[in-house]
Coordinates of C-alpha atoms and ligand atoms in Angstrom, one line a residue:
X1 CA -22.6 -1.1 23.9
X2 CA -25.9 -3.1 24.9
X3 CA -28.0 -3.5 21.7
X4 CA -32.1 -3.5 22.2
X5 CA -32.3 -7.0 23.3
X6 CA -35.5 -7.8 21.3
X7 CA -34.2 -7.7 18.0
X8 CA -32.1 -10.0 16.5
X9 CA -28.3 -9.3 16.0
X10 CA -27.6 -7.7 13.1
X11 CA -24.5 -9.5 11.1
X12 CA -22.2 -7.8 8.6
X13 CA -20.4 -9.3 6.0
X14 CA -17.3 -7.5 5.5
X15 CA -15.3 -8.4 2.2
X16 CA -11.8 -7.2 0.9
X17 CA -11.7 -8.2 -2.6
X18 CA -9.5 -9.5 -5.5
X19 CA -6.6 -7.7 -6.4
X20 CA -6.3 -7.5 -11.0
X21 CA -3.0 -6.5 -11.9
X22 CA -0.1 -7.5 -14.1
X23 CA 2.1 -7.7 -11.0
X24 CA 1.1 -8.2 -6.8
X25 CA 2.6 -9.7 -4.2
X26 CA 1.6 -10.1 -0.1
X27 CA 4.2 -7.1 1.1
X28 CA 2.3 -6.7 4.7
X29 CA -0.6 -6.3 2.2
X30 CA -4.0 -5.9 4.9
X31 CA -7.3 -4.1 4.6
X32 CA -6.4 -2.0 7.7
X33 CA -9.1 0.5 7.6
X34 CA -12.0 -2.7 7.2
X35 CA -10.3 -4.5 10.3
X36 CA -11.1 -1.5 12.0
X37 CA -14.4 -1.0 11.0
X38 CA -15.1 -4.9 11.9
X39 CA -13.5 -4.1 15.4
X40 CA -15.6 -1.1 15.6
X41 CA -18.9 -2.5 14.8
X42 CA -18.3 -6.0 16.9
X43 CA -17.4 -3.6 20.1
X44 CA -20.6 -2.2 18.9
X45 CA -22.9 -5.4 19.6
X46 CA -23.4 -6.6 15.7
X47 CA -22.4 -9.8 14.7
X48 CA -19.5 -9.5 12.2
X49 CA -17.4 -12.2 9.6
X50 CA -14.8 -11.4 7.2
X51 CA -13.5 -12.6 3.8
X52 CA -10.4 -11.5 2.8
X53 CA -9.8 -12.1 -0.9
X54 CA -6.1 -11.8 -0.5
X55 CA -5.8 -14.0 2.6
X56 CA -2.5 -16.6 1.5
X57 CA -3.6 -18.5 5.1
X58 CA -6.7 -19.7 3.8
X59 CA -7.2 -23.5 4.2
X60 CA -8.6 -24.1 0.8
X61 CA -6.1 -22.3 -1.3
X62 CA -3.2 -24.0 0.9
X63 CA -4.7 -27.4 0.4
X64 CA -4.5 -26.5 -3.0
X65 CA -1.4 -25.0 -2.9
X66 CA 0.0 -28.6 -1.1
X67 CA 1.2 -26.6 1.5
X68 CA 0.9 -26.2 5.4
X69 CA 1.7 -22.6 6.0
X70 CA 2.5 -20.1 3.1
X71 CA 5.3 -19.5 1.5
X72 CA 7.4 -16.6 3.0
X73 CA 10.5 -14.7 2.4
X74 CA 12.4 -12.7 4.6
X75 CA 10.1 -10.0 6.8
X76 CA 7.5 -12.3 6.5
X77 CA 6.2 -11.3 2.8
X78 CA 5.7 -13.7 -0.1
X79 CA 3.3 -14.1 -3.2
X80 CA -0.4 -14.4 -3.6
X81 CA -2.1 -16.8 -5.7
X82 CA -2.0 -16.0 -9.4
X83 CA -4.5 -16.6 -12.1
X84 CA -3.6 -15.4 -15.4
X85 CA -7.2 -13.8 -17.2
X86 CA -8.2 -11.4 -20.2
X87 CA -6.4 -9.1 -20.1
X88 CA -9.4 -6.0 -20.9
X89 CA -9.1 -4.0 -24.2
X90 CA -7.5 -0.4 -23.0
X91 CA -4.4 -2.6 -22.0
X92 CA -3.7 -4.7 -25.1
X93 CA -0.8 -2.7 -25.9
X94 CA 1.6 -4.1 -22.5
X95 CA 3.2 -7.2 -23.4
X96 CA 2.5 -8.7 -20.3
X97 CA 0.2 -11.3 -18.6
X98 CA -3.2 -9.8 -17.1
X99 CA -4.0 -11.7 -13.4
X100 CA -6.7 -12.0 -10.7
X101 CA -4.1 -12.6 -7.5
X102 CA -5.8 -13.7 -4.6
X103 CA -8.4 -16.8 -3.5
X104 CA -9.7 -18.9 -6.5
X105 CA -12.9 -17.7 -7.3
X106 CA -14.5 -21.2 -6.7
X107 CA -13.1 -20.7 -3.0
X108 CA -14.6 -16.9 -2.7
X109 CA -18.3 -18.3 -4.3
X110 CA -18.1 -21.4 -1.8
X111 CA -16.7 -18.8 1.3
X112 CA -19.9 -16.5 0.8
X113 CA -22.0 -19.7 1.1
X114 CA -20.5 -20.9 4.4
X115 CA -21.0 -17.3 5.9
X116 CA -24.5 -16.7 8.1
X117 CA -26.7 -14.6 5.9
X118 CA -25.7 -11.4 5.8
X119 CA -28.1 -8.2 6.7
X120 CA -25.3 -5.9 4.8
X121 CA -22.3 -6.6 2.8
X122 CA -19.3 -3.7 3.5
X123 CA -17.0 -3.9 0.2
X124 CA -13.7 -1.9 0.7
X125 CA -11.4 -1.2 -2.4
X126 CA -7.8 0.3 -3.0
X127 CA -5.7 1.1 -5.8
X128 CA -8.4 2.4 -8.5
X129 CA -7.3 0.5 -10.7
X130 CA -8.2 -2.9 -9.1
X131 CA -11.8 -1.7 -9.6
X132 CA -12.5 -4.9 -11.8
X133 CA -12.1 -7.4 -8.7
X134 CA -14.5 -4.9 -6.5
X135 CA -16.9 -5.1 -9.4
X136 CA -16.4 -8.9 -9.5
X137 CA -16.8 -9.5 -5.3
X138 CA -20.2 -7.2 -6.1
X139 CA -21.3 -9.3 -8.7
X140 CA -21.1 -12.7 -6.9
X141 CA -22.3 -11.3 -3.5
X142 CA -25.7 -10.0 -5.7
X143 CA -26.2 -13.3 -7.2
X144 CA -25.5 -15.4 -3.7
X145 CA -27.2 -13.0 -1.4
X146 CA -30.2 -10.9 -3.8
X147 CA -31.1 -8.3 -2.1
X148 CA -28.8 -7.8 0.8
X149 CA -28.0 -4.0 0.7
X150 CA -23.9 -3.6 -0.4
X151 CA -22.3 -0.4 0.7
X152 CA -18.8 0.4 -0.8
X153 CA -15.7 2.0 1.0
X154 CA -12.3 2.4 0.5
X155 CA -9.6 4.6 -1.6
X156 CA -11.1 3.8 -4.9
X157 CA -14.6 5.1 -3.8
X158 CA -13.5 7.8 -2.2
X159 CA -11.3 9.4 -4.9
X160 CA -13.6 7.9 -7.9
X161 CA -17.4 7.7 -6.7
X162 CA -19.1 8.5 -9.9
X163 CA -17.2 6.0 -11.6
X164 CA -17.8 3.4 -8.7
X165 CA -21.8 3.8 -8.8
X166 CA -21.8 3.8 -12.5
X167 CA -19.3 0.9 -12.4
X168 CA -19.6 -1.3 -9.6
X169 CA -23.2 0.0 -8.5
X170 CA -22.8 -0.3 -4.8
X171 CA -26.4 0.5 -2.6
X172 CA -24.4 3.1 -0.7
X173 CA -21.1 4.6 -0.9
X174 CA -19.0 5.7 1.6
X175 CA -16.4 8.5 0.9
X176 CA -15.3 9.5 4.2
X177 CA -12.5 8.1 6.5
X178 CA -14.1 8.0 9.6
X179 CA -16.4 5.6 10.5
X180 CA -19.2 8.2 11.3
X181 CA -20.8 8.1 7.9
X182 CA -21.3 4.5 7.9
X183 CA -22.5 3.9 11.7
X184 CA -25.7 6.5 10.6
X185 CA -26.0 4.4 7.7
X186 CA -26.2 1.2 9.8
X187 CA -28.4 2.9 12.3
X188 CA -30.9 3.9 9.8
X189 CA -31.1 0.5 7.8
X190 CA -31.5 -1.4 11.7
X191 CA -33.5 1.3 13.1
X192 CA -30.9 0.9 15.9
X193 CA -29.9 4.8 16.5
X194 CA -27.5 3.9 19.6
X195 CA -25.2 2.1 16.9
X196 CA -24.4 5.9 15.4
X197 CA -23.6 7.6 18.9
X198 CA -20.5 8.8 20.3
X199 CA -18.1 8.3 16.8
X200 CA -14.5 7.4 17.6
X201 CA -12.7 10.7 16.7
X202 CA -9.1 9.2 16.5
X203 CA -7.2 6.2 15.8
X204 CA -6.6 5.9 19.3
X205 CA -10.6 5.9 19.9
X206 CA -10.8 2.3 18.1
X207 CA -10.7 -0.7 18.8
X208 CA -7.4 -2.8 17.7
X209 CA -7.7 -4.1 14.2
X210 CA -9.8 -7.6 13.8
X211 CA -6.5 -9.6 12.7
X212 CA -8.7 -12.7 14.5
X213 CA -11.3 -12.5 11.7
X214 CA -8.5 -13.3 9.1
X215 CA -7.4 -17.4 8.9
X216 CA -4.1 -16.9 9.9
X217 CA -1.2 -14.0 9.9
X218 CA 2.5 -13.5 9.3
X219 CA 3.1 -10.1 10.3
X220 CA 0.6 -7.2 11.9
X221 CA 0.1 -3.8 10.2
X222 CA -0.4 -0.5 12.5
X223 CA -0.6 3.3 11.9
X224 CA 1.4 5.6 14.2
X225 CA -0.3 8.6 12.4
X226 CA -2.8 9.2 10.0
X227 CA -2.1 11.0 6.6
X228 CA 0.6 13.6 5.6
X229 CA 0.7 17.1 6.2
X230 CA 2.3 17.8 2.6
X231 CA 0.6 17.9 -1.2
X232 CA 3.3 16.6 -3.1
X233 CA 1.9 17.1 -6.9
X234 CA 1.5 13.3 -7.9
X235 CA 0.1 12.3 -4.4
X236 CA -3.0 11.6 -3.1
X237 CA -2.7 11.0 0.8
X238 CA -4.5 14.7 1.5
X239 CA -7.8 13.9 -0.1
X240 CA -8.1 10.8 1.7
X241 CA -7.8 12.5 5.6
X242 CA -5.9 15.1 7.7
X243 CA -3.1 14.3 8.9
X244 CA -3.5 13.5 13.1
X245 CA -0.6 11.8 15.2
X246 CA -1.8 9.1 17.5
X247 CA -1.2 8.9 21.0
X248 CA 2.8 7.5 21.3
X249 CA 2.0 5.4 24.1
X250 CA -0.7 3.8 22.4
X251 CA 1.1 3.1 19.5
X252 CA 3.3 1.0 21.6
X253 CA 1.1 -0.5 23.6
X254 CA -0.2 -1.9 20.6
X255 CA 2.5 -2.7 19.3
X256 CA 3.8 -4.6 22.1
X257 CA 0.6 -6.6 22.7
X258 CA -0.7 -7.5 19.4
X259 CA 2.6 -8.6 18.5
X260 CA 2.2 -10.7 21.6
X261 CA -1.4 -12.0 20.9
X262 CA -0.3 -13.2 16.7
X263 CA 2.6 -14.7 18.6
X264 CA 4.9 -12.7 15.1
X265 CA 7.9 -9.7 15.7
X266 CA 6.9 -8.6 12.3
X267 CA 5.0 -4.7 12.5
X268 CA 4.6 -3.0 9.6
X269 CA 3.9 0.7 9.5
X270 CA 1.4 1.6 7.1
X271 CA 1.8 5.3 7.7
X272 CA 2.5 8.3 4.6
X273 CA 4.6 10.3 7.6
X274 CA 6.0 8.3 10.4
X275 CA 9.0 10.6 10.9
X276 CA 7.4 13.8 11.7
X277 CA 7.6 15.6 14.8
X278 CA 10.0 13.3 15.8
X279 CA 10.9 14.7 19.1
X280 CA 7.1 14.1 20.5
X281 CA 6.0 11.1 18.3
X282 CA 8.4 8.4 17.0
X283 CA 11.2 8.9 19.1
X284 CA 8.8 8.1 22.4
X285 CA 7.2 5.5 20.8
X286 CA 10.9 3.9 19.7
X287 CA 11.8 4.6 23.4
X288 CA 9.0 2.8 24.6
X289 CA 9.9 -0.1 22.9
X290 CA 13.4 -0.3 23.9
X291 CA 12.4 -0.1 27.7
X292 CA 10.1 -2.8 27.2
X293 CA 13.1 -4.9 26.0
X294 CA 10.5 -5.5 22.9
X295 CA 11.8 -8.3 20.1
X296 CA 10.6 -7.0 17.4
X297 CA 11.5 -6.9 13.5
X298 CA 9.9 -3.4 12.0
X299 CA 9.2 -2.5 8.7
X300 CA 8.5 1.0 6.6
X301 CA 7.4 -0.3 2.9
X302 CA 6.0 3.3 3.0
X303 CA 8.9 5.8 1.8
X304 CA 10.5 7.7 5.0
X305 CA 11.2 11.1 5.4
X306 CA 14.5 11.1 6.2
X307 CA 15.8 14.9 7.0
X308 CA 14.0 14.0 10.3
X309 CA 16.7 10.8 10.5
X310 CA 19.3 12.6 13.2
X311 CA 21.8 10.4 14.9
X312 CA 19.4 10.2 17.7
X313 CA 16.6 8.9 15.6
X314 CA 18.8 6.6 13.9
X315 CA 20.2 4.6 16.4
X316 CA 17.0 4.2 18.1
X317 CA 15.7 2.8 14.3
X318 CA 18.9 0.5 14.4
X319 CA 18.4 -0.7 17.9
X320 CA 14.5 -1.1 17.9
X321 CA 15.2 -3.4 14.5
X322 CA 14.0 -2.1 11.7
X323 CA 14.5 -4.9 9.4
X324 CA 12.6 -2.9 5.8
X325 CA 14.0 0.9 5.9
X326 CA 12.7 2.6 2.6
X327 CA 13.5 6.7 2.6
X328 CA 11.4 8.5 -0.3
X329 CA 13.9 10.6 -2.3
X330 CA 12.0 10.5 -5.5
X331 CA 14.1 13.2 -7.7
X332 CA 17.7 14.9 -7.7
X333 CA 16.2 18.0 -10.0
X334 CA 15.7 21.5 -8.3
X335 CA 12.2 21.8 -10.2
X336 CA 10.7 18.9 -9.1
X337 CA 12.1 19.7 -4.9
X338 CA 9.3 22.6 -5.5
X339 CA 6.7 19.8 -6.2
X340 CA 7.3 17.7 -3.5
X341 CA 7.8 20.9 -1.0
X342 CA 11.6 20.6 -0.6
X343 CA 10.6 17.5 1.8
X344 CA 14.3 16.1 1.2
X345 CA 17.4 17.6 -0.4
X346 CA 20.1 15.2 -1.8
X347 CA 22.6 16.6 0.9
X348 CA 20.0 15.7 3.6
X349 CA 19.8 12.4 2.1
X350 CA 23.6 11.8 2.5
X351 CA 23.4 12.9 5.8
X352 CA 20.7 10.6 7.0
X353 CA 22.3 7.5 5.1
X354 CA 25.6 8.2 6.8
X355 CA 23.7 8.7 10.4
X356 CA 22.0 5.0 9.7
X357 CA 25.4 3.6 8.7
X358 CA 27.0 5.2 11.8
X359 CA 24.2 3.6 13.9
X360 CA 25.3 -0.2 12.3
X361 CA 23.2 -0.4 8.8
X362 CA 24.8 -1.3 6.1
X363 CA 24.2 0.9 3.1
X364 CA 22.8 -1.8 1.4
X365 CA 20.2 -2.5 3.6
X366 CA 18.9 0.9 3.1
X367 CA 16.7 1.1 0.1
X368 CA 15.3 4.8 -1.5
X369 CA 12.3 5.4 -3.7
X370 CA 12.9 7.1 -6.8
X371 CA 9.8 8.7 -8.9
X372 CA 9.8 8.0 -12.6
X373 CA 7.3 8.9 -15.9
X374 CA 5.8 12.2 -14.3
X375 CA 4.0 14.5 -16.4
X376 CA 7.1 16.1 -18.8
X377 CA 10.0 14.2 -16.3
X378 CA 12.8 13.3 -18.8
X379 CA 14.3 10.0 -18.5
X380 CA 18.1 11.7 -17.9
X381 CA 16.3 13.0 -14.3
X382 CA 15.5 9.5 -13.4
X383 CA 18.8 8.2 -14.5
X384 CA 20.9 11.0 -12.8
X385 CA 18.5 10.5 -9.4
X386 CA 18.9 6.8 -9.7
X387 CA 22.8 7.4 -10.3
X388 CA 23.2 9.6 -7.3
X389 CA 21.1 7.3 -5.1
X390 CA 23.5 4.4 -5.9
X391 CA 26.7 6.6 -5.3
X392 CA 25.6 6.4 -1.5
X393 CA 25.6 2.6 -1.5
X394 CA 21.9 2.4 -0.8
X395 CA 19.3 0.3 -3.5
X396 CA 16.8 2.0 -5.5
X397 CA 13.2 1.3 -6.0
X398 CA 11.8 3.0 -8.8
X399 CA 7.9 4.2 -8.4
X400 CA 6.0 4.8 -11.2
X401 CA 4.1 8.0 -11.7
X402 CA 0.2 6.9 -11.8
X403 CA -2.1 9.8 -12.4
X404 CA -4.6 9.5 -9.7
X405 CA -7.4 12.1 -10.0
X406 CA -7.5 15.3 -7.8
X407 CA -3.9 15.7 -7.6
X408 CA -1.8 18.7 -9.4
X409 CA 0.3 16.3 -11.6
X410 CA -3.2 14.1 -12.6
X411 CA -4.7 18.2 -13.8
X412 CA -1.0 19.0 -15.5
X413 CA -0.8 15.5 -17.6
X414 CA -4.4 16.1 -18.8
X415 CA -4.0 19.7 -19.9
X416 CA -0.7 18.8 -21.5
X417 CA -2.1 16.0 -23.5
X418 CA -0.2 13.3 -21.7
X419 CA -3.5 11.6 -20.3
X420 CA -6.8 11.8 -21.1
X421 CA -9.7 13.3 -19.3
X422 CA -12.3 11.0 -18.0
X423 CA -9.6 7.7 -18.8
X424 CA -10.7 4.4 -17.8
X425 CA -8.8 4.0 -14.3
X426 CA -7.2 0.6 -15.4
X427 CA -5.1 3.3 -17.4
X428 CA -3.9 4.8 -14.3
X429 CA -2.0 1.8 -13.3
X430 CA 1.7 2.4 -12.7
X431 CA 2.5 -1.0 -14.0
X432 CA 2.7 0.0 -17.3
X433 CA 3.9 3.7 -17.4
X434 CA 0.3 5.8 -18.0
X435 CA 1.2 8.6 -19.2
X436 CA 3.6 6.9 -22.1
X437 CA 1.1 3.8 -22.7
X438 CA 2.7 2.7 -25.9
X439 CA 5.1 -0.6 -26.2
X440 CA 8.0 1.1 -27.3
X441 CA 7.7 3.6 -24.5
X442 CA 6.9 0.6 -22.3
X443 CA 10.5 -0.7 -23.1
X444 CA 11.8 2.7 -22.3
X445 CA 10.9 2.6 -18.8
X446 CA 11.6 -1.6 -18.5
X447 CA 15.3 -0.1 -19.5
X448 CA 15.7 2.8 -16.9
X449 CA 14.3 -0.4 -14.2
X450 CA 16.8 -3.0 -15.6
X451 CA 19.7 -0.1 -15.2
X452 CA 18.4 0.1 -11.6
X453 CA 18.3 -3.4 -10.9
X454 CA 21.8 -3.5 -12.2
X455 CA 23.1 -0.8 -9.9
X456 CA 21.5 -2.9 -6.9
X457 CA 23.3 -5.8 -7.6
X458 CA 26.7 -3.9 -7.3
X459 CA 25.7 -2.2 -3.9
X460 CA 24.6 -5.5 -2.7
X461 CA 28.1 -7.2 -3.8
X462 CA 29.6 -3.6 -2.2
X463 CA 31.4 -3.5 -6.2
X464 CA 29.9 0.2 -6.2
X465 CA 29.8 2.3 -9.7
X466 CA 31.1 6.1 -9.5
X467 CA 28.2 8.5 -10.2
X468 CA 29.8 9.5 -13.5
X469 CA 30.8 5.8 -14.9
X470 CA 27.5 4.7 -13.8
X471 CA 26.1 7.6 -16.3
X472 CA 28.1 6.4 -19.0
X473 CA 27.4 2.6 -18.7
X474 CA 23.2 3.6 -18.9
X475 CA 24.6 5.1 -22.1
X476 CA 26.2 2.7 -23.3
X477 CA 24.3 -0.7 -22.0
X478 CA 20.8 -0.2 -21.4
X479 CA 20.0 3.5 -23.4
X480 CA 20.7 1.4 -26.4
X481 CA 18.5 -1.3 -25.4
X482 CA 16.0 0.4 -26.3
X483 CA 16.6 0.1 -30.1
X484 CA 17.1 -3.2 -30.3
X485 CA 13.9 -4.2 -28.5
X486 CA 11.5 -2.0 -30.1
Ligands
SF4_501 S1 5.4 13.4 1.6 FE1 4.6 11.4 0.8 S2 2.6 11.1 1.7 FE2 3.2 13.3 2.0 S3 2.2 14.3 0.2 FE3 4.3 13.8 -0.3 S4 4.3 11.8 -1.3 FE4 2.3 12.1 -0.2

């Protein structure tokens, strides 16, 4: 698109900030939806730089670090930097160390200050309960840049606005998906109307991801297909976008050439529902791949559906590489199947494990995620789900319920007392159990993960524990550990 040639070129900042946590780590952790935006708006004409809070390739931190190249681990993955801070009232209670995880904030501060001035600053933002770095990233970019109009994105502003303009005060903020929204805005504020024409309606409409604006990469990230069709009652994919499948040629055309032009196999699939429709979407794209000869290493942090894992499906999985294969089976009790829409049943769970074994995984390789500390979820469903998972030699992963607002578990824990309305987000964090935020129940839950942890190491030895002995050994070992610790 040719801008009107007698202005100057707009440039954006675009910043993804600091992660606060008690716990982060780099697993194919990238602002997709910014990089897309900064593709979008550089194909548009404007003039755009990045700063990616989280970025481990940065040559400051590494020079700080004493290192070359980051420190990796298998799939590519490793650890951000780590600052231990305050940790802020509401979270006293977690006997645990508070952190800002990303680029010092003395390399941020001097990052801005390199960067051309900016005409706007774009802010995206995650989990809502990192809102303290977004606040933070606001904060600095005010005092470096006065006046320079911020506008605010992301998950955290889409599913918390109010608390986002009260909290982090953005000059605009964004709570739509597309890009539509914010092109206007940017036409307006340039008086450059052309910039908001012709929208990109689809993934496929965009321009690849701006990996080139980051200092360096290990792996790529790429969506297949945009949100979930289902409303399981503790999730929150539906409020974000519809869900759309992209163009399976597309997806493997990128694929095949971005992983070409970062020179790295690793791909990670960001998507909430990969495996649907299988017979016109994954299994074409997986198909595409295989003709191509392609050498790549795949990976699904996201938790699989896995009744749509057939023998079909799963040898193409095995023989395309997928190196990370996570399957979301979350709970073994009938009355939470109704929540999550019957999406898998422990006998379709067997059945996809053995097709994956039958197609040359190990069980061990597999790993399953397992939902704990829902609103009224007894600990004996987690232990009995966990147990089960384990008697098909696969690893478990435990997720922590966090109430995020909007969804039917966030309404049921606040009418039955669990949570309370209008909480500060940082209380929503599954790090430390939300809806049980006490130390003793914290040590409840560090028991049921320990147990788990246990269970792994014995599937990864192959020394597997029979469903029932495995039952009586939470009893008897880590039950009890409870009462000693509290
Ligand atoms: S299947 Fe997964 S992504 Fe879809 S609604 Fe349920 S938890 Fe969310």
């Amino acid at each position: 698109m040719n801008l009107s040639s007698t202005k100057p070129t707009p440039n954006i900042l675009c910043i993804n900030p600091w992660i606060y946590d008690f716990a982060a780590y780099d697993f194919w952790s990238k602002p997709l939806g910014l990089l897309y935006i900064a593709a979008l708006l550089r194909q548009r004409g404007l003039r755009v730089d990045f700063i990616d809070c989280l970025d481990r390739w940065h040559p400051e931190l590494l020079r700080l670090q004493g290192k070359s190249s980051p420190k990796q681990r298998k799939g590519s993955v490793g650890p951000f930097q780590r600052e231990v801070i305050a940790k802020p009232e509401c979270l006293r209670f977690v006997p645990r160390n508070y952190a800002r995880y990303g680029l010092p904030e003395r390399i941020f501060i001097s990052e801005l200050k390199k960067r051309p001035y900016p005409d706007v600053i774009l802010v995206t933002s995650i989990m809502t309960y990192w809102y303290p770095g977004v606040k933070r990233v606001v904060e600095c970019c005010r005092v470096i840049y006065p006046g320079v109009p911020i506008i605010l994105g992301g998950i955290y502003a889409t599913l918390m606005p109010e608390h986002a303009r009260e909290v982090v005060r953005p000059d605009e903020l964004i709570t739509s998906h597309d890009a539509s929204a914010l092109l206007v805005l940017l036409a307006d504020l340039f008086e450059m109307p052309e910039l908001a024409g012709n929208p990109p309606k689809t993934l496929d409409a965009y321009p690849y991801p701006a990996f080139d604006l980051l200092y360096g990469l290990n792996y790529i990230i790429l969506m297949a297909t945009r949100g979930c069709p289902l409303t399981c009652s503790f999730c929150a994919t539906h409020q974000l976008s519809g869900y759309t499948l992209r163009d399976p040629q597309c997806v493997g055309q990128e694929m095949l050439s971005q992983s070409k032009k970062y020179q790295t196999p690793h791909i990670a699939f960001y998507d909430d529902a990969l495996l649907m429709q299988p017979e016109i979407h994954i299994k074409p794209i997986l198909r595409q791949l295989l003709a191509e000869k392609a050498d790549l290493h795949l990976h699904t942090p996201n938790g699989l559906h896995a009744r749509f894992i057939d023998e079909e499906l799963a040898e193409l999985i095995f023989r395309t590489s997928f190196r990370t294969i996570r399957l979301s089976l979350e709970s073994v009790a009938k009355e939470r199947l109704r929540d999550i829409h019957n999406k898998i049943t422990p006998g379709e769970m067997t059945i996809a494990v053995q097709n994956l074994i039958r197609a040359g995984y190990s069980a061990r390789d597999i790993e399953t995620y397992v939902i704990m500390a829902l609103p009224g979820q007894e600990i004996s469903e987690v232990v009995e789900t966990v147990c089960y998972a384990h008697s098909l030699g696969v690893r478990v992963r435990l997720s922590a319920y966090s109430p995020i607002p909007g969804t039917q578990d966030y309404a049921r824990a606040i009418a039955s007392g669990f949570f309370p309305a209008n909480a500060d987000p940082l209380l929503t964090n599954n790090s430390i159990v939300p809806l049980y935020r006490t130390t003793k129940d914290y040590w409840r839950y560090q028991n049921v993960s320990q147990f788990a942890h246990w269970l792994n190491e014995k599937a990864w030895t192959g020394k597997l524990v029979s469903e029932i002995e495995a039952k009586q050994i939470y009893k008897t070992q880590f039950e009890k550990k409870t009462a000693i610790k509290i």
